[in-house]
PDB file of C-alpha atoms in Angstrom:
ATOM      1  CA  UNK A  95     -66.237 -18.249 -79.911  1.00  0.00           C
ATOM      2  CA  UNK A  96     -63.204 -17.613 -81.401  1.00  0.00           C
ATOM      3  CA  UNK A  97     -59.914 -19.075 -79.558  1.00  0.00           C
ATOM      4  CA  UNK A  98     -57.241 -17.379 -78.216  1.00  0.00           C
ATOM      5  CA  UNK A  99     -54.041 -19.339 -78.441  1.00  0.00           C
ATOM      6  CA  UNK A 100     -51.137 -18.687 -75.750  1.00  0.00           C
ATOM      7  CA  UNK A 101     -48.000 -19.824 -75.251  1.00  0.00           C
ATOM      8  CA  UNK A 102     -45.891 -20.924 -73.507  1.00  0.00           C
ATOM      9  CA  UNK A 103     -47.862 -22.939 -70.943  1.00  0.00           C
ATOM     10  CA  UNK A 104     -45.135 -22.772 -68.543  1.00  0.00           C
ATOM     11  CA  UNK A 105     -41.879 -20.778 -68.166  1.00  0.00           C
ATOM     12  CA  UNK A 106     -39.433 -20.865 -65.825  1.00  0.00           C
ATOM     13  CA  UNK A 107     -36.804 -17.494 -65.586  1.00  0.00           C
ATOM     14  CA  UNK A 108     -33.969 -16.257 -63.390  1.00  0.00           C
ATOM     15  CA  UNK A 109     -34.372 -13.329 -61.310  1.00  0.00           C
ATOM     16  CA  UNK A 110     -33.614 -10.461 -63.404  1.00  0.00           C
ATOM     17  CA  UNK A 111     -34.180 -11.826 -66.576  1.00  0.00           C
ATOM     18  CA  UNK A 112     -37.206 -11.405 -69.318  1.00  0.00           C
ATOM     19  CA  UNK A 113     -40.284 -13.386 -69.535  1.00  0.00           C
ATOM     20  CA  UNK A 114     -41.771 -13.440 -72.865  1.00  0.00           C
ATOM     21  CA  UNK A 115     -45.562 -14.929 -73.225  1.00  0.00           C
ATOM     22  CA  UNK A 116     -47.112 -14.834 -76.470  1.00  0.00           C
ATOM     23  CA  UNK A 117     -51.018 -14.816 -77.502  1.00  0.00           C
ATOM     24  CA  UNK A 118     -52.555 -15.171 -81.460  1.00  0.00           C
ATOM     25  CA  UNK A 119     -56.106 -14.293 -82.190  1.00  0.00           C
ATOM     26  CA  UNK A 120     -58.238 -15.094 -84.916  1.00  0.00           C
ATOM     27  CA  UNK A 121     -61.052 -13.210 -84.621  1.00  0.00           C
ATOM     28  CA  UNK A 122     -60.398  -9.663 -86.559  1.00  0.00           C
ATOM     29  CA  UNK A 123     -63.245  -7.921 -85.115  1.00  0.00           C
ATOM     30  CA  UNK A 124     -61.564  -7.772 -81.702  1.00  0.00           C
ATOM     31  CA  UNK A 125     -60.612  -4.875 -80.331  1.00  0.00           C
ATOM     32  CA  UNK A 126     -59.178  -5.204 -77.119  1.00  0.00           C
ATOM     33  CA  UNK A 127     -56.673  -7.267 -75.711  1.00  0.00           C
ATOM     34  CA  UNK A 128     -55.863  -7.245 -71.712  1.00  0.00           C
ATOM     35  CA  UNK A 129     -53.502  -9.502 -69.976  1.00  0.00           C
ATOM     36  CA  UNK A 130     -54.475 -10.995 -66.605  1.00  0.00           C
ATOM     37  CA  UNK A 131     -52.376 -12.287 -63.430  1.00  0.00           C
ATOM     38  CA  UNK A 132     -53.907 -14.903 -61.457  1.00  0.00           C
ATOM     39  CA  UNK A 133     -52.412 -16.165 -58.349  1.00  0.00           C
ATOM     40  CA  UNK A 134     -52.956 -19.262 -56.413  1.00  0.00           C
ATOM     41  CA  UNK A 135     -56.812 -18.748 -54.956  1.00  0.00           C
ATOM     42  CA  UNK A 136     -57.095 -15.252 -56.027  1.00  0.00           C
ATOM     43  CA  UNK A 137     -58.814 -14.136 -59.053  1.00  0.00           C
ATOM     44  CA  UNK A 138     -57.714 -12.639 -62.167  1.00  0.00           C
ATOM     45  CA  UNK A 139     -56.607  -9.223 -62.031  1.00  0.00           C
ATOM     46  CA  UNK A 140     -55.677  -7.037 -64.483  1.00  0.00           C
ATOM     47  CA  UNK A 141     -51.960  -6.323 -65.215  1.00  0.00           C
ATOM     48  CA  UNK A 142     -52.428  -4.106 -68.373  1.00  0.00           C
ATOM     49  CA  UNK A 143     -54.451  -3.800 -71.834  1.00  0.00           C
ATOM     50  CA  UNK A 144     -54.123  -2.207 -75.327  1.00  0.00           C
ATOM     51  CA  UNK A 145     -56.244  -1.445 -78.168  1.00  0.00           C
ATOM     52  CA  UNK A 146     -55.425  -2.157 -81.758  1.00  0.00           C
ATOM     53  CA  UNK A 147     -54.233   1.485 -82.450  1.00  0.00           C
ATOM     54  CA  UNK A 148     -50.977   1.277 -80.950  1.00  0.00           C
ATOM     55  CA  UNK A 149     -48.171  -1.397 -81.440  1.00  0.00           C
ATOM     56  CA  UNK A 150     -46.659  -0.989 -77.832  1.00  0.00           C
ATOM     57  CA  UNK A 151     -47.704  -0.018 -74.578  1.00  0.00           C
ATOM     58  CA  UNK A 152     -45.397   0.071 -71.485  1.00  0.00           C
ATOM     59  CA  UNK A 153     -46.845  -0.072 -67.568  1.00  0.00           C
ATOM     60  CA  UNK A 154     -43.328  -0.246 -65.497  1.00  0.00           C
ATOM     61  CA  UNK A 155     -42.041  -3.334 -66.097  1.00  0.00           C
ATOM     62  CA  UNK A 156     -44.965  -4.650 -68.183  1.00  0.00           C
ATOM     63  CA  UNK A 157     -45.086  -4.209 -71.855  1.00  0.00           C
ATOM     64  CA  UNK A 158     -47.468  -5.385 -74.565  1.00  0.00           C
ATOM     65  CA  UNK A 159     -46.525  -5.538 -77.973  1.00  0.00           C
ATOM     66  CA  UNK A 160     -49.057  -6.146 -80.735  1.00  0.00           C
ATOM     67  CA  UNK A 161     -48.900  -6.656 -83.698  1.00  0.00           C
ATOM     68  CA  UNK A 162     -52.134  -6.580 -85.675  1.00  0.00           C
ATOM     69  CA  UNK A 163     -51.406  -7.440 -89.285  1.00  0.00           C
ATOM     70  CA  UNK A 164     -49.995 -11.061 -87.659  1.00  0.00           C
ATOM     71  CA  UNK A 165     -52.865 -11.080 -84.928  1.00  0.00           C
ATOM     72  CA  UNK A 166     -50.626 -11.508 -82.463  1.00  0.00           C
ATOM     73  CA  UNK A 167     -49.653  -9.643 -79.064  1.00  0.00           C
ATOM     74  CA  UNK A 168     -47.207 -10.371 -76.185  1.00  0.00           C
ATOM     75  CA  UNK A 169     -46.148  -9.588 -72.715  1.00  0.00           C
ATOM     76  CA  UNK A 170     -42.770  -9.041 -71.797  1.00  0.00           C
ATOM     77  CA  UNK A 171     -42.153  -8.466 -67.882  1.00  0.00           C
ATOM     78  CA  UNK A 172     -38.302  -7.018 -67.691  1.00  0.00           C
ATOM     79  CA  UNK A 173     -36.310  -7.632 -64.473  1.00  0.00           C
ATOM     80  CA  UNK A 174     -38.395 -10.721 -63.799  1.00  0.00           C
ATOM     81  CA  UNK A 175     -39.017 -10.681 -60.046  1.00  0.00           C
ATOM     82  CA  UNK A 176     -40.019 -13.595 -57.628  1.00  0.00           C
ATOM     83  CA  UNK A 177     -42.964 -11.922 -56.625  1.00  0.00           C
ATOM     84  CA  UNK A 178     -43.782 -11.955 -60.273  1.00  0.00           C
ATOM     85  CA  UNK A 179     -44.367 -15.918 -59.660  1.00  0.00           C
ATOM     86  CA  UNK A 180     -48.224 -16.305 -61.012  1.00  0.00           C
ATOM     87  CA  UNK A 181     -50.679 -17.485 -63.794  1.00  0.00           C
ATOM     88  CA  UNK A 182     -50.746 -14.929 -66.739  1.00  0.00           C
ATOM     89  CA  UNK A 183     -53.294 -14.985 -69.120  1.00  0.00           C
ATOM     90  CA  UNK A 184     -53.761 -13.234 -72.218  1.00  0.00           C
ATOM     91  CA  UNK A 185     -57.673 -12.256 -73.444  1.00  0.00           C
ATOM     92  CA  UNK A 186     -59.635 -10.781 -76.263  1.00  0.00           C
ATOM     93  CA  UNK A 187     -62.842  -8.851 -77.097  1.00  0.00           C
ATOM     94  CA  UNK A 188     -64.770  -6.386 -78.876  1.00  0.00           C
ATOM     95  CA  UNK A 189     -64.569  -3.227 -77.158  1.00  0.00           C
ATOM     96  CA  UNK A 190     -67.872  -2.361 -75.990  1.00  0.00           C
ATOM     97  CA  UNK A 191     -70.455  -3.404 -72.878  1.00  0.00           C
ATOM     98  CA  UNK A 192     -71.416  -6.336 -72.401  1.00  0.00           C
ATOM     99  CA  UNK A 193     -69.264  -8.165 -74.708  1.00  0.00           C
ATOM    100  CA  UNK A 194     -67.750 -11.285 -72.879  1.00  0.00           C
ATOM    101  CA  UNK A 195     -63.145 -11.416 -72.352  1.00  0.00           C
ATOM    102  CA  UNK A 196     -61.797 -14.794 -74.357  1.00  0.00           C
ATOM    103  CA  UNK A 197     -58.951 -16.400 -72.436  1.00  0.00           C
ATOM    104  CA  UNK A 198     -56.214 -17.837 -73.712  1.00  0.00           C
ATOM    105  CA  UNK A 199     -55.175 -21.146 -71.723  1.00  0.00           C
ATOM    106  CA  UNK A 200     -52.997 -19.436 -69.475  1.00  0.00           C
ATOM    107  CA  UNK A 201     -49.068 -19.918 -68.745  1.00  0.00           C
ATOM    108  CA  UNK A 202     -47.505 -20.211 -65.690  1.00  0.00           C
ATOM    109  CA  UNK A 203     -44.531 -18.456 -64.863  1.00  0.00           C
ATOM    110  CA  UNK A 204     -41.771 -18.886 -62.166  1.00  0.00           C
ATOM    111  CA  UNK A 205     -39.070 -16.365 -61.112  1.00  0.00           C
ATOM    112  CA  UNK A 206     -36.466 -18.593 -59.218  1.00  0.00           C
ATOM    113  CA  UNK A 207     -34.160 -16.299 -56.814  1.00  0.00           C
TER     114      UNK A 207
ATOM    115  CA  UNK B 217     -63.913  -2.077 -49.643  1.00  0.00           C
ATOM    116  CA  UNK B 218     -64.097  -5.703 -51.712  1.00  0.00           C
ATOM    117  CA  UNK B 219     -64.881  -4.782 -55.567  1.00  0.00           C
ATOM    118  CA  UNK B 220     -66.597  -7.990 -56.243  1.00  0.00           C
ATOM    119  CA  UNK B 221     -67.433 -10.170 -53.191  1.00  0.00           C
ATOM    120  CA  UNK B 222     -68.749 -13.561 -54.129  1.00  0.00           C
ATOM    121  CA  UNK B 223     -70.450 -15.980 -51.338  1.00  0.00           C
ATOM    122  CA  UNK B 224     -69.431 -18.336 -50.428  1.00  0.00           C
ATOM    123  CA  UNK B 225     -65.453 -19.258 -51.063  1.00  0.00           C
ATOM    124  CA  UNK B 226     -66.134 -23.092 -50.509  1.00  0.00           C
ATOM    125  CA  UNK B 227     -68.781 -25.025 -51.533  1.00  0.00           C
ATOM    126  CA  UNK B 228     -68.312 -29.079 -50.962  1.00  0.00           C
ATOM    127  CA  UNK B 229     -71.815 -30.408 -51.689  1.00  0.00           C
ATOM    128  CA  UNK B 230     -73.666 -34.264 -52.973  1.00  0.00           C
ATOM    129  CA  UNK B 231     -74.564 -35.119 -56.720  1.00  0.00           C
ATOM    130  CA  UNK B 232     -78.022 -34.037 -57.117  1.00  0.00           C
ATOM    131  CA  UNK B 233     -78.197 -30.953 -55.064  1.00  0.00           C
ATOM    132  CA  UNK B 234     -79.083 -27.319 -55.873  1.00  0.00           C
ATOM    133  CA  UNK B 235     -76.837 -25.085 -54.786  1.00  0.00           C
ATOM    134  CA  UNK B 236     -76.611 -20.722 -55.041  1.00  0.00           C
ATOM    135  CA  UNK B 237     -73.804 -18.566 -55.491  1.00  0.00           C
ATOM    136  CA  UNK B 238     -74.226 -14.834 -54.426  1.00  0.00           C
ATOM    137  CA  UNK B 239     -72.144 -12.039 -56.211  1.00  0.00           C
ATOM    138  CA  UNK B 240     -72.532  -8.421 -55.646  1.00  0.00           C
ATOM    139  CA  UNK B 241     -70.065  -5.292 -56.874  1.00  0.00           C
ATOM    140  CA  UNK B 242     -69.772  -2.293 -55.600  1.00  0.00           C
ATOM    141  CA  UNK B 243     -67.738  -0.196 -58.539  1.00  0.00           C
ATOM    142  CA  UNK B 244     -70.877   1.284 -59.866  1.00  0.00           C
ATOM    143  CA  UNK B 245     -70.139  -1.550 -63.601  1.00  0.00           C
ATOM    144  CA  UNK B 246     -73.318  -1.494 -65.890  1.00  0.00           C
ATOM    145  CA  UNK B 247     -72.367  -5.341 -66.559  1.00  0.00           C
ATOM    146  CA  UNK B 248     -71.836  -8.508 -65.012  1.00  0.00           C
ATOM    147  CA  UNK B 249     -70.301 -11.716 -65.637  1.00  0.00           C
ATOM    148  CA  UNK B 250     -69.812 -15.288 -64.754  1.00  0.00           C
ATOM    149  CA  UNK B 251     -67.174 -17.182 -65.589  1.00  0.00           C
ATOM    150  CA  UNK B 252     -66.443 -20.969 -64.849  1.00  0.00           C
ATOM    151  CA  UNK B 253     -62.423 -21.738 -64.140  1.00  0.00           C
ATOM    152  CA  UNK B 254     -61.593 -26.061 -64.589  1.00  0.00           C
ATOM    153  CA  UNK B 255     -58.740 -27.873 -62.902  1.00  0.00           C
ATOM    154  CA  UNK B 256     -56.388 -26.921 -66.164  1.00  0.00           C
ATOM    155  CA  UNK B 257     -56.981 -23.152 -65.389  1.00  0.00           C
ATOM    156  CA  UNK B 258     -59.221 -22.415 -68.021  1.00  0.00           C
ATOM    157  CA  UNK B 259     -61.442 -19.421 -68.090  1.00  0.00           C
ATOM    158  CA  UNK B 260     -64.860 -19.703 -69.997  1.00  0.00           C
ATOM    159  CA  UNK B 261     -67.281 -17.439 -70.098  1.00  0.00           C
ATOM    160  CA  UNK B 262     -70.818 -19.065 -69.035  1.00  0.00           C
ATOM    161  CA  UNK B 263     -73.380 -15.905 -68.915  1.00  0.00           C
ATOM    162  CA  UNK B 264     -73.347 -12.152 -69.022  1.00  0.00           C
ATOM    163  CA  UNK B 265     -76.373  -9.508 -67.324  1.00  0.00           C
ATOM    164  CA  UNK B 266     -76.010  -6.038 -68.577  1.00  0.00           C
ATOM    165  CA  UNK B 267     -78.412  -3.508 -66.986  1.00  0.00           C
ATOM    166  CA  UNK B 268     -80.255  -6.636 -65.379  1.00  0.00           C
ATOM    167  CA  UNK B 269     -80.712  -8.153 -68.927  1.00  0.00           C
ATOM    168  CA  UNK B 270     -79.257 -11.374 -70.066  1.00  0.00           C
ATOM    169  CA  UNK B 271     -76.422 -10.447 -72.996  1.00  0.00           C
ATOM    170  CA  UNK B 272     -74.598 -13.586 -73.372  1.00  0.00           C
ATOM    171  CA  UNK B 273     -75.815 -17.009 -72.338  1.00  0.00           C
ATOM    172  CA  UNK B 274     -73.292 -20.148 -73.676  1.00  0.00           C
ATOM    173  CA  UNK B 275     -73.277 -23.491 -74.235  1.00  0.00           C
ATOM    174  CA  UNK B 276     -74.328 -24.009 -70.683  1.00  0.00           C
ATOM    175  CA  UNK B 277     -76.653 -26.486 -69.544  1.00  0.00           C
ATOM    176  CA  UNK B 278     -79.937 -25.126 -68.294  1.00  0.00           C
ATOM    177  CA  UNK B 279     -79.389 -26.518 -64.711  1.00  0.00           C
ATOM    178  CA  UNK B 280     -77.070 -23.391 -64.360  1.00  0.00           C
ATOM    179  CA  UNK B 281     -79.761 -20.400 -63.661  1.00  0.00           C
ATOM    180  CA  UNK B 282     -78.396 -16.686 -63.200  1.00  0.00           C
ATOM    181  CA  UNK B 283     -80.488 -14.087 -62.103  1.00  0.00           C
ATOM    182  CA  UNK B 284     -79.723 -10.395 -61.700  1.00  0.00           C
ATOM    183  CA  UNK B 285     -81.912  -8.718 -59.227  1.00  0.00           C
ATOM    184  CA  UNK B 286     -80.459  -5.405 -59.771  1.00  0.00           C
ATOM    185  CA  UNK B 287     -77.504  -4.551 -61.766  1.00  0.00           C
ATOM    186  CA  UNK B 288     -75.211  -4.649 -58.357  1.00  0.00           C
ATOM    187  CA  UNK B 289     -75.710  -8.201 -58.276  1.00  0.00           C
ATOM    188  CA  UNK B 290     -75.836 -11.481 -59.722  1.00  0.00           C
ATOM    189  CA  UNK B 291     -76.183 -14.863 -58.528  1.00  0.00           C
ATOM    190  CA  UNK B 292     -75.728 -18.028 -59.771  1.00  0.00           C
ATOM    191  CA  UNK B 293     -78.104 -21.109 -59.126  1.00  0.00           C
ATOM    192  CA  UNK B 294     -76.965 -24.719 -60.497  1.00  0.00           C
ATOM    193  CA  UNK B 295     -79.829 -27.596 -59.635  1.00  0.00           C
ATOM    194  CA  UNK B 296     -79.190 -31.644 -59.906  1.00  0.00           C
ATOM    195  CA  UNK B 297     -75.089 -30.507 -59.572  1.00  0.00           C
ATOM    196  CA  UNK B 298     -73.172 -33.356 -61.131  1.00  0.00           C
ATOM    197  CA  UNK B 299     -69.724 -34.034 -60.735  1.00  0.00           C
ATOM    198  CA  UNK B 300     -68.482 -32.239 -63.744  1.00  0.00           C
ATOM    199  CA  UNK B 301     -69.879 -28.974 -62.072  1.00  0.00           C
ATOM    200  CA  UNK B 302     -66.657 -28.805 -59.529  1.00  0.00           C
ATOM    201  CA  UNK B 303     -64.465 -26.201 -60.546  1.00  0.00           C
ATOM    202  CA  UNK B 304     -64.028 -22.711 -59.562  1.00  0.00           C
ATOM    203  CA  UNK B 305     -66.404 -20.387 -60.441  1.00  0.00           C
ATOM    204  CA  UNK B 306     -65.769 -16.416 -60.809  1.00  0.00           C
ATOM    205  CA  UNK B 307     -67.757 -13.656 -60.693  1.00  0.00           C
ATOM    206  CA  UNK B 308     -66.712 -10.357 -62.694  1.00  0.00           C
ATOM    207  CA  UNK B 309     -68.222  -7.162 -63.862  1.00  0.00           C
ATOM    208  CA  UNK B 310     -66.855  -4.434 -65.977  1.00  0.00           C
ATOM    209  CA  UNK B 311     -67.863  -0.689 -66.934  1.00  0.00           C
ATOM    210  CA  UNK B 312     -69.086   1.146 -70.041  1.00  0.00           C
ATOM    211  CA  UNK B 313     -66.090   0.921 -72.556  1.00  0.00           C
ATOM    212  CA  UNK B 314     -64.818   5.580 -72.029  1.00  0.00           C
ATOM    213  CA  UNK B 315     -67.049   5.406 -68.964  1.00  0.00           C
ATOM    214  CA  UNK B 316     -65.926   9.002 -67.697  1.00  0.00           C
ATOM    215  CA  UNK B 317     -63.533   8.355 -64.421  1.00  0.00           C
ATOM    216  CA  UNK B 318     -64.014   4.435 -64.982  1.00  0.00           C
ATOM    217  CA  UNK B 319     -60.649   2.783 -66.638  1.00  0.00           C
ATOM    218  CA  UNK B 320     -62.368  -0.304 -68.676  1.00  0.00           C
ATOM    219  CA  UNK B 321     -61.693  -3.606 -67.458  1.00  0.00           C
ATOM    220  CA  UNK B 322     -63.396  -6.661 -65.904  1.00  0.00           C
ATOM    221  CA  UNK B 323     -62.915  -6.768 -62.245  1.00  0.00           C
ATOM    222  CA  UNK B 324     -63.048 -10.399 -60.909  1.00  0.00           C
ATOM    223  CA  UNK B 325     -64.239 -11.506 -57.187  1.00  0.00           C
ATOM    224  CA  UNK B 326     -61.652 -13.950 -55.468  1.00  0.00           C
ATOM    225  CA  UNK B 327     -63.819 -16.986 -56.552  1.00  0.00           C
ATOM    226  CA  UNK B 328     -65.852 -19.737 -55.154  1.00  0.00           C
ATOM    227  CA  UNK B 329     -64.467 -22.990 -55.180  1.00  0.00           C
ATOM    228  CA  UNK B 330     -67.066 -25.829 -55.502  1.00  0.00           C
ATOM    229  CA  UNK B 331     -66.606 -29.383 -55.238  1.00  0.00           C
ATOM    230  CA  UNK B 332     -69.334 -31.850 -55.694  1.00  0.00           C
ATOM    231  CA  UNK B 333     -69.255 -35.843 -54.168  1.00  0.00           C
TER     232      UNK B 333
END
């Protein structure tokens, strides 16, 4: 497997602010690349994905930007809210069935009010 | 309606025992996954069923067993359990990638914690 390095493992923002988490991949053959929120006894759950054929995709206040020719891709959450308070974690993967989501390490982020 | 239900949330069990974890979905997701979280967080990938047929088995050692009656479930049976095994364990299953009406993504269950003495 190929890794999926993330960073920063922990963050700490003001309310209102801009959390910035950043993932690098290796593997060129992936083609998919979801981020995850995790919190405390809950699963993972999808926050938001994007394929290679876009540099920027925008859900609210979630945005992905990636950047393919650096293998890279990030996750910017604007007007950081306390409720926002969780594990992230970025993944990668060939886009077809069957084919298994690599993880980067995670980072944890807290929104202090 | 739970997505991915996983059975049971707590498991606190002895070195040596064998042990089952029960996972079932109900989104209608040709594949299936397990996925082993450790006390750092980490997600790894341990097996995937598509269709009922093994796609992805890792490094994991054979006292870990899945088995996929039909493709709305798969379990997870670990024998001789050793005190490495305690982590968190997730279940997750995910669609055909432009599976008409299906958004792709893996859908995780809420996890079973195990802990081994």
């Amino acid at each position: 497997q190929q890794q999926v390095k993330q960073s920063p493992q922990s963050l700490i923002v003001q309310k209102g602010g801009i959390s910035i988490i950043n993932c690098a991949y290796e593997n060129t053959a992936f083609d998919y690349f979801p981020w995850y929120q995790q919190f405390p006894g809950k699963g993972p759950a999808l926050l938001i994905a994007i394929r290679p054929d876009v540099s920027e995709k925008k859900e609210g206040r979630f945005t992905i930007s990636f950047n393919k020719s650096a293998k890279q891709f990030s996750l910017h959450i604007m007007d950081s809210q306390p409720g926002d308070s969780a594990t992230y974690f970025c993944a990668a993967s060939r886009y077809r069935a069957g084919t298994a989501l690599i993880f980067g390490k995670g980072t944890t982020l807290s929104v202090s009010s | 309606d739970t997505a991915v239900s996983q059975t049971p949330k707590y498991l606190v069990t002895q070195m040596g025992n064998d042990k089952s974890i029960k996972c079932e979905q109900n989104l209608g997701h040709d594949t299936m996954y397990w996925y082993k979280q450790d006390s750092k967080k980490f997600l790894k990938i341990m097996f995937s069923y598509n269709n009922k047929e093994l796609i992805i088995n890792e490094t994991v050692p054979n006292r870990f067993s899945p088995k996929s009656p039909d493709k709305a479930h798969l379990n997870l049976h670990i024998n001789s359990l050793e005190l490495g095994d305690s982590a968190v364990y997730f279940c997750a299953s995910s669609p055909r990638p432009k599976d008409r009406g299906l958004p792709y993504g893996y859908t995780f269950g809420s996890g079973t914690r195990l802990t081994v003495v």
